[in-house]
Amino acid sequence: MDAHITASRQQTVLAMLLLEANQVVPVGRLIDAVWEDAPPATAKGQIQICISTIRRALGQAGLGDRIVTSPAGYLIRVADGELDLRAFNDLLAEGRAAVREHRLEAAASAFRRALSLHQGEPLSGVEGRLVRAAAARLAERRLVAAEEYLELELRLGRHRELVDELMALVTEYPLRERLWHQLMTALYRSGRQADALAAYQSARQASVDDLGLEPSESLRSLERAILTGNADPALAADVAPAEVEESLIPAPRMTPAAVPDFTGHRELVDELCDFLRRPGTRADSDAVPVVTITGRGGVGKTTLAVHLAHALAGDFPDGQLFVQLGGGRGNGDGLAQILDRFLRALNIPGSAVPEGLEARAATFRSRVAGSRVLVVLDDAVDERQVRALLPGASTCGVIVTSRRRLAGVPGSRLVEVGVLDERHAVELLARMVGEERVAAEPTEAQRLVQLCGRLPLALRIAAARLIARPHWTVSQLTSRLADESRRLDELAHGGLDVRTSITFSYEALDHDAQCLLRRLGLLDAQDFQGWVAAPLLGVELTAATDALDILVDARLVDVVGGSGAATRYRLHDLVRVYARERLGADEGAGERLDALNRFLGAWLFLVESGHRALYGGDYTVIHGAASRWELPERLVQELLQDPLSWFESERVAAVAAVGLASRAGIADYCWDLAITMVAFFESRSYLDDWRSTHELALHTAQQAGDRRGEAVMLYSLGALNIVEQRFGDASSRLMLALSMFERIGEAHGRSLALRHLAFLDRVRGDLDSAWRRYQEALSVLRPLGDRAAEAHILTGMASTRLEAGDWERAAEMLEEALRTATAANSTRVHAMVLHRLGELRLDNGDLAQAEEELVKALKLVQEGRDRAGEAHVLHGLGMLRLRQGLHHRAAATLDHGYAIASRNGDRLATARFCLALARLHRAQRQYPSAMEWASQAITLFDQLQASSGRVVAHELLEQIRQEAA
């Protein structure tokens, strides 16, 4: 490729593109290459200008449009033979292939042609740190190729012809031990033993002077062989080419056979192959490229590593070394033995292998220096193991697998491998047992991969069992796996065993981590926050967090999101089954119950704290005598900075805790947790959770004979029925709860039940009964100190007076309610009272004061993200805008509130919005739509059996009809 590019910036951009020809180079990398650490704000635009200029120059040179723009960056297209770097790489690959096939003359010819392509310094005159780093790598690669070529010429017996060239090279590169080794060999074979020994002294002097180090063991061994005359046969003079070829040992290929049914990870495989196959040409790395594949046991780390090694066989022609490190069973002596195997595989005689780990590691690095060798270190336990076995040359590559995240491996690219997604899991199953078998039972196949947790090891075991039993259907196996108590027994076959795989990780844990894993099996929720470890272990938070971190490092617990105190963790399904097995086997019933009580006590403590943060205190809720397990104040403050957001993330786990208490028969925790969560359920309209937790807790309390818990659940279910506008069911449950509260002497519960029954009286239009019940509730409640509930009752009483036309008394009661809410420090209740006060001002015609109260209320509910409260306040504001004659603003406000009420499922609020919209459309003389809205209001009030609302809606509809006539 020949085009004249003279500008420095354009030369840099073109060089970066050509260094990675036919691959996309990100714009960010181009910017780094041109400006390094100080790019201007216009850098991206200037890169685009450079690309345009280069395109134009290439076109003028008759090379066509070679540059492709992509969302990620730019790519330059280069065909075979057009780029000297590609030709160099191809000729090297050709030469190395010829070496493997024992065609040494052909290999030497290929290397000779490759080296002839280098004319002077690579990328001469092109500036920039990244480009110069790449140029240095190219120069290094050319020198490595020269060393390989000289080695071939020595094998071919041309030692005499090489002496002058080698002397020039060691003068230019005095620290290249391989060149000194070759020079000493050539001199010795040429009958110049004294010169060979003098060459060693020169090599030693250069190493000591410049590095402060003695030469490597390999070079010292060569000197000893020359001195003693007991030389290795490779030192013998005039070895004939034919003899060299006969004695040539093929490059080691220690990698196990690849699995034929490798599935998934296609993009990852391509990415990692690309990372490993281009050592020495990357502009951003000087270190040996290392890929560390990490993941839990059975996830397919080794399978992926072996697949990569086979895919890269042609890129590492000088050998592939493989060792199974045993996940921690290796020690220092074991590593020395591994290096002994590596060195022997690399054709170093046993007599030349030094003693000791450090000496062998140094000899290994020297032996593979400049070679293209791939090293696979399977199941490493720590960075120490890996570092001892790393090559030193960037021309090599390394693949490491480990259950731990080995973040301290130099130059490592850390890759997390998880379980397969469902599609690839089913695909793997089909490739093993046959597509016809899977296609015959697709639903059962999907169920099977889920029961196996999409873990490749478990899938392979399940497939092996199906293959061994061709008369089985897939459903037969899934029915056996569905029994959790037998699942791990079923997932064992032919030496493969999921339980054994997990046990290996489990037994490497310390006592606390083992205990925590077992007790995490108690949990039903799919994921959890880190604080649960403390009550499960019964220790302080820091020690518990340390144990949890150990489980994460061992890949027995996964981090699935969040950070800090809000980090979320998860047990894989099969690990959870294993944890429950060990819990039942290793701990007694008393220990399990104690851990469960602490866990539920911590949940209750945290939910109570959340209720206080949301409501301003322990208001409108009845608690039992279950003990609390207190969490650190700092942690609670961090978690509950935004109580609604916290509950949003923990809702599923909190609901699961109620179910766990129910199954354990622990009634007091069960119903106390359920009632304490009501404020959260109500604020987000999680009515299904409200109902399911309370029905479960009601049954648990009844089974335990807990009359107080039963009454509290009946009361709260009645309150839920009011929210659902199922007023008949609400009345029945509340009357039953009231009766039970009276029998057991529960004054707080009695007052709360009376308050809700009074509201039902108001809905039915029985204002006298409502007033009496409100008065009774207030008299019972005031000595108990529940100021928020007291404010609720006063607001209800004010509404009763307002509906009776006694505005003055209603205003007095709302002012008292406002003072009570302020004393309670409850923002939600304060907003509710302000809303009712604003509506009263509106009815009195005091629009300015009404606006002030309603705007304050809206600010409070929006800050507290109280969606139900927001709908009610928007209704009041919409009616205010209508009274002000601001029809467009009224329409926008009412439409917004109507949408919120509808989403919340609040039919009573929705009916009130229909009524308000009917009034708005009537004021705008849009009579057909006004009648439609009024009719909708009537339908909803009828469904709710809300007689007072139905009467108002009928009257409005009749008025609209008369005006429209």
PDB file of N, CA, C and O in Angstrom, residues 162-163 176 199 282 312 356 415 446 483 505 514 571 573 611 618 644 682 818 829 872 914 928 935:
ATOM      1  N   LEU A 162      27.353 -18.149  10.188  1.00  0.00           N
ATOM      2  CA  LEU A 162      26.570 -17.304  11.097  1.00  0.00           C
ATOM      3  C   LEU A 162      27.426 -16.475  12.063  1.00  0.00           C
ATOM      4  O   LEU A 162      26.916 -15.535  12.676  1.00  0.00           O
ATOM      5  N   VAL A 163      28.707 -16.830  12.215  1.00  0.00           N
ATOM      6  CA  VAL A 163      29.498 -16.223  13.285  1.00  0.00           C
ATOM      7  C   VAL A 163      29.554 -14.704  13.156  1.00  0.00           C
ATOM      8  O   VAL A 163      29.320 -13.962  14.124  1.00  0.00           O
ATOM      9  N   ARG A 176      20.741  -9.703  24.961  1.00  0.00           N
ATOM     10  CA  ARG A 176      19.922 -10.786  24.394  1.00  0.00           C
ATOM     11  C   ARG A 176      20.649 -12.117  24.609  1.00  0.00           C
ATOM     12  O   ARG A 176      21.530 -12.505  23.844  1.00  0.00           O
ATOM     13  N   ALA A 199      33.156 -15.418  24.609  1.00  0.00           N
ATOM     14  CA  ALA A 199      31.838 -14.831  24.347  1.00  0.00           C
ATOM     15  C   ALA A 199      30.974 -14.898  25.609  1.00  0.00           C
ATOM     16  O   ALA A 199      30.233 -13.958  25.934  1.00  0.00           O
ATOM     17  N   ARG A 282       0.410  -5.110  19.614  1.00  0.00           N
ATOM     18  CA  ARG A 282      -0.543  -4.193  20.203  1.00  0.00           C
ATOM     19  C   ARG A 282       0.181  -2.937  20.656  1.00  0.00           C
ATOM     20  O   ARG A 282       1.249  -3.002  21.271  1.00  0.00           O
ATOM     21  N   LEU A 312      -6.483 -21.336  18.893  1.00  0.00           N
ATOM     22  CA  LEU A 312      -5.263 -20.545  18.737  1.00  0.00           C
ATOM     23  C   LEU A 312      -4.051 -21.397  18.370  1.00  0.00           C
ATOM     24  O   LEU A 312      -2.919 -20.896  18.374  1.00  0.00           O
ATOM     25  N   GLY A 356      15.288 -26.264  42.183  1.00  0.00           N
ATOM     26  CA  GLY A 356      14.634 -25.136  42.841  1.00  0.00           C
ATOM     27  C   GLY A 356      13.644 -24.412  41.951  1.00  0.00           C
ATOM     28  O   GLY A 356      13.790 -24.352  40.723  1.00  0.00           O
ATOM     29  N   VAL A 415     -11.975 -12.182  32.931  1.00  0.00           N
ATOM     30  CA  VAL A 415     -13.227 -12.499  32.246  1.00  0.00           C
ATOM     31  C   VAL A 415     -14.111 -13.301  33.183  1.00  0.00           C
ATOM     32  O   VAL A 415     -13.701 -14.350  33.691  1.00  0.00           O
ATOM     33  N   GLN A 446     -36.857 -27.134  28.499  1.00  0.00           N
ATOM     34  CA  GLN A 446     -36.653 -25.839  29.148  1.00  0.00           C
ATOM     35  C   GLN A 446     -36.693 -25.995  30.669  1.00  0.00           C
ATOM     36  O   GLN A 446     -35.903 -25.375  31.397  1.00  0.00           O
ATOM     37  N   ASP A 483     -37.684 -32.906  42.822  1.00  0.00           N
ATOM     38  CA  ASP A 483     -37.582 -33.151  44.262  1.00  0.00           C
ATOM     39  C   ASP A 483     -36.252 -32.583  44.747  1.00  0.00           C
ATOM     40  O   ASP A 483     -35.191 -33.171  44.531  1.00  0.00           O
ATOM     41  N   SER A 505     -15.227 -26.463  46.831  1.00  0.00           N
ATOM     42  CA  SER A 505     -15.172 -25.050  47.224  1.00  0.00           C
ATOM     43  C   SER A 505     -15.558 -24.876  48.686  1.00  0.00           C
ATOM     44  O   SER A 505     -14.952 -24.086  49.420  1.00  0.00           O
ATOM     45  N   GLN A 514     -18.348 -21.253  56.066  1.00  0.00           N
ATOM     46  CA  GLN A 514     -19.146 -22.476  55.914  1.00  0.00           C
ATOM     47  C   GLN A 514     -20.499 -22.324  56.602  1.00  0.00           C
ATOM     48  O   GLN A 514     -21.552 -22.677  56.041  1.00  0.00           O
ATOM     49  N   LEU A 571     -27.556 -16.627  45.672  1.00  0.00           N
ATOM     50  CA  LEU A 571     -27.077 -18.007  45.623  1.00  0.00           C
ATOM     51  C   LEU A 571     -27.583 -18.650  44.337  1.00  0.00           C
ATOM     52  O   LEU A 571     -28.763 -18.509  43.990  1.00  0.00           O
ATOM     53  N   ASP A 573     -29.074 -21.635  42.207  1.00  0.00           N
ATOM     54  CA  ASP A 573     -30.098 -22.580  42.665  1.00  0.00           C
ATOM     55  C   ASP A 573     -29.485 -23.862  43.229  1.00  0.00           C
ATOM     56  O   ASP A 573     -29.926 -24.372  44.270  1.00  0.00           O
ATOM     57  N   HIS A 611     -40.598   2.183  58.583  1.00  0.00           N
ATOM     58  CA  HIS A 611     -41.932   2.744  58.862  1.00  0.00           C
ATOM     59  C   HIS A 611     -41.797   4.075  59.604  1.00  0.00           C
ATOM     60  O   HIS A 611     -42.491   5.047  59.280  1.00  0.00           O
ATOM     61  N   ASP A 618     -43.814   5.406  65.341  1.00  0.00           N
ATOM     62  CA  ASP A 618     -44.550   4.128  65.356  1.00  0.00           C
ATOM     63  C   ASP A 618     -46.042   4.408  65.390  1.00  0.00           C
ATOM     64  O   ASP A 618     -46.744   4.036  66.348  1.00  0.00           O
ATOM     65  N   LEU A 644     -38.677   4.648  50.658  1.00  0.00           N
ATOM     66  CA  LEU A 644     -39.467   4.038  49.591  1.00  0.00           C
ATOM     67  C   LEU A 644     -38.576   3.340  48.573  1.00  0.00           C
ATOM     68  O   LEU A 644     -38.901   2.247  48.098  1.00  0.00           O
ATOM     69  N   GLU A 682     -49.145   0.406  50.851  1.00  0.00           N
ATOM     70  CA  GLU A 682     -50.160   1.409  50.516  1.00  0.00           C
ATOM     71  C   GLU A 682     -49.566   2.530  49.669  1.00  0.00           C
ATOM     72  O   GLU A 682     -50.194   2.992  48.707  1.00  0.00           O
ATOM     73  N   LEU A 818     -54.131  19.697  62.110  1.00  0.00           N
ATOM     74  CA  LEU A 818     -52.854  20.183  61.588  1.00  0.00           C
ATOM     75  C   LEU A 818     -51.835  20.326  62.717  1.00  0.00           C
ATOM     76  O   LEU A 818     -50.662  19.958  62.561  1.00  0.00           O
ATOM     77  N   VAL A 829     -48.948  12.547  57.088  1.00  0.00           N
ATOM     78  CA  VAL A 829     -50.199  12.957  57.724  1.00  0.00           C
ATOM     79  C   VAL A 829     -50.371  14.474  57.603  1.00  0.00           C
ATOM     80  O   VAL A 829     -51.485  14.974  57.378  1.00  0.00           O
ATOM     81  N   HIS A 872     -54.952  12.662  45.398  1.00  0.00           N
ATOM     82  CA  HIS A 872     -55.968  13.401  46.150  1.00  0.00           C
ATOM     83  C   HIS A 872     -55.710  14.915  46.113  1.00  0.00           C
ATOM     84  O   HIS A 872     -56.635  15.719  45.946  1.00  0.00           O
ATOM     85  N   CYS A 914     -63.671  11.678  37.854  1.00  0.00           N
ATOM     86  CA  CYS A 914     -64.698  11.683  36.803  1.00  0.00           C
ATOM     87  C   CYS A 914     -65.715  12.786  37.064  1.00  0.00           C
ATOM     88  O   CYS A 914     -66.145  13.501  36.141  1.00  0.00           O
ATOM     89  N   PRO A 928     -71.666  16.880  25.747  1.00  0.00           N
ATOM     90  CA  PRO A 928     -71.613  15.415  25.548  1.00  0.00           C
ATOM     91  C   PRO A 928     -70.516  14.753  26.388  1.00  0.00           C
ATOM     92  O   PRO A 928     -70.756  13.733  27.040  1.00  0.00           O
ATOM     93  N   SER A 935     -71.525  10.035  33.844  1.00  0.00           N
ATOM     94  CA  SER A 935     -72.019   8.647  33.797  1.00  0.00           C
ATOM     95  C   SER A 935     -70.957   7.677  34.311  1.00  0.00           C
ATOM     96  O   SER A 935     -71.281   6.712  35.024  1.00  0.00           O
TER      97      SER A 935
END
